[in-house]
GROMACS .gro file of C-alpha atoms in nm:
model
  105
    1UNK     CA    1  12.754  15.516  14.510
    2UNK     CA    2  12.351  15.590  14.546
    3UNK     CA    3  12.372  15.727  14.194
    4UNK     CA    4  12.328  15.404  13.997
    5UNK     CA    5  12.028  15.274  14.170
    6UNK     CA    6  11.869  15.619  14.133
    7UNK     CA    7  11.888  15.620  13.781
    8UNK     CA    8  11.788  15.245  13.751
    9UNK     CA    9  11.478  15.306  13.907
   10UNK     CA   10  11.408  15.641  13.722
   11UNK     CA   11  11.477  15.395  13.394
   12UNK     CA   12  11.255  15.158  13.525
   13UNK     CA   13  10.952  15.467  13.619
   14UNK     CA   14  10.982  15.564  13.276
   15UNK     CA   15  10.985  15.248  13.097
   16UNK     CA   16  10.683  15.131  13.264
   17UNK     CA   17  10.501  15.482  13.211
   18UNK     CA   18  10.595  15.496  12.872
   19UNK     CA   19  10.475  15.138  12.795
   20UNK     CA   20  10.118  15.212  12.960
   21UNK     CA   21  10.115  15.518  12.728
   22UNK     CA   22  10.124  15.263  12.450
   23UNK     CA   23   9.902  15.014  12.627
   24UNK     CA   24   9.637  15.305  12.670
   25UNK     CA   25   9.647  15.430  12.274
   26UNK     CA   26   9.605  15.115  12.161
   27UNK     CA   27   9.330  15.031  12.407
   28UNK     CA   28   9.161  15.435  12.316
   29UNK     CA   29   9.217  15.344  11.918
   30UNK     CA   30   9.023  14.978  11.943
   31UNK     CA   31   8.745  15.144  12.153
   32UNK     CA   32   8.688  15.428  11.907
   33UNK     CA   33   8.691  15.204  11.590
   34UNK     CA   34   8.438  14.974  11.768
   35UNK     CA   35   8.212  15.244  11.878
   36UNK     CA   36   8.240  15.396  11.505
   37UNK     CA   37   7.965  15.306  11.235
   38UNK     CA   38   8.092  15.127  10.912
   39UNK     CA   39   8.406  14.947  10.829
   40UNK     CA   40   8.740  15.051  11.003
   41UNK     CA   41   8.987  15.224  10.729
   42UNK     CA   42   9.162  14.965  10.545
   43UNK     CA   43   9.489  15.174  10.575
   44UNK     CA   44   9.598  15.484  10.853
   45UNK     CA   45   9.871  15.640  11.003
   46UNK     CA   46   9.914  15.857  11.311
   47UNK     CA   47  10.172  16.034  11.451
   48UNK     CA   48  10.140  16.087  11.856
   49UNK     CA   49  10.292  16.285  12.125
   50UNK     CA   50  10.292  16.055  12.457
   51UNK     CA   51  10.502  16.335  12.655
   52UNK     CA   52  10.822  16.084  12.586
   53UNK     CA   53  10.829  16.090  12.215
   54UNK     CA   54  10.632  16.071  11.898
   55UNK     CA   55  10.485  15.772  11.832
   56UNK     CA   56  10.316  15.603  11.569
   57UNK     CA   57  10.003  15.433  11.522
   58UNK     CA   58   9.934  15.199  11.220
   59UNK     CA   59   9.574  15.082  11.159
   60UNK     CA   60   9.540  14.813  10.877
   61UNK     CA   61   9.158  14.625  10.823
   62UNK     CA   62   9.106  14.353  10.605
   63UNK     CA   63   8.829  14.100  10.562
   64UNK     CA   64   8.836  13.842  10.823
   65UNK     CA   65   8.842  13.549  10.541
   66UNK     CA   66   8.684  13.326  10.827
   67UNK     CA   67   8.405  13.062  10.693
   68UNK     CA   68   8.116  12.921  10.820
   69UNK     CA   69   8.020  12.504  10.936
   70UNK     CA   70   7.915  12.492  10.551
   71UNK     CA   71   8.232  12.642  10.392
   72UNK     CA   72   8.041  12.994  10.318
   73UNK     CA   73   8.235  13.293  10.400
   74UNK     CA   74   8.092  13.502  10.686
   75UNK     CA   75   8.067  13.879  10.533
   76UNK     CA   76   8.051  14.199  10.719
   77UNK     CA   77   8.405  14.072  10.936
   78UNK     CA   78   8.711  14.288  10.939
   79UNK     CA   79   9.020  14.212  11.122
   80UNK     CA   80   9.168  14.501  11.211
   81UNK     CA   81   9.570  14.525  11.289
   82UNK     CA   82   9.711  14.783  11.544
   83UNK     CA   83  10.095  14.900  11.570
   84UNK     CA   84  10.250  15.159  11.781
   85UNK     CA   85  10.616  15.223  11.679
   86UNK     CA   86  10.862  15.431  11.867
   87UNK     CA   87  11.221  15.453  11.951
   88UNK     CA   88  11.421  15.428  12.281
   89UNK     CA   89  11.741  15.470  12.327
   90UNK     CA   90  11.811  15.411  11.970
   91UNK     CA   91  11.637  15.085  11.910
   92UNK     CA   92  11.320  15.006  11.758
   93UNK     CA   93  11.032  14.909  11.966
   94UNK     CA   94  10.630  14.781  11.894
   95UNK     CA   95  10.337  14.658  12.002
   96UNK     CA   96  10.053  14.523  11.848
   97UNK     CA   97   9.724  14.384  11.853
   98UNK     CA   98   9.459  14.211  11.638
   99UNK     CA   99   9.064  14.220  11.711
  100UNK     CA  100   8.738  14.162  11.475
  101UNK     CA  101   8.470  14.440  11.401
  102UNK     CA  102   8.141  14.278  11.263
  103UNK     CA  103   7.937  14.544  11.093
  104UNK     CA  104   7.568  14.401  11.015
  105UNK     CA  105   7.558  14.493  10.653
   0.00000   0.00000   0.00000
């Protein structure tokens, strides 16, 4: 009878560990391209072990396109795309996020 709730809270444990994993690579990967010199790489792929599978980590950078009170372009903005991909129990899961490195250029 006990067994149920057992193993819906070890579910739950591990689907809230698992999803800080992927909270923390994405938060490790921004910090590092920010604290890196030059543009981000317009195109990367990484494969991770988080301890409850391989996951992995898609980095895209593009220019930011985004214009000035004049219509000018402002140069030397990326916006850089982050994706963690991974599968549980069969199904396709992600997360992502978008943020803008300015390199002075």
């Amino acid at each position: 009878v006990l067994g149920r709730p057992v193993e819906n809270c070890l579910n739950a444990s591990t689907l809230s560990s698992e999803g800080d994993r992927v909270r923390q690579i994405l938060s490790n990967r921004m910090a590092e391209i920010q604290a890196t010199p030059g543009f981000p790489d317009e195109q990367k792929e990484t494969k991770i072990d988080t301890g409850y599978g391989e996951v992995k980590l898609i980095q895209s950078s593009v220019p930011a396109g985004l214009k000035d009170e004049q219509d000018l372009e402002l140069g030397g903005i990326n916006r850089v795309t982050l994706i963690v991909e991974w599968t549980r129990g069969g199904q396709a899961q992600s997360r992502k996020i978008e943020f803008y490195v300015y390199r002075a250029g």
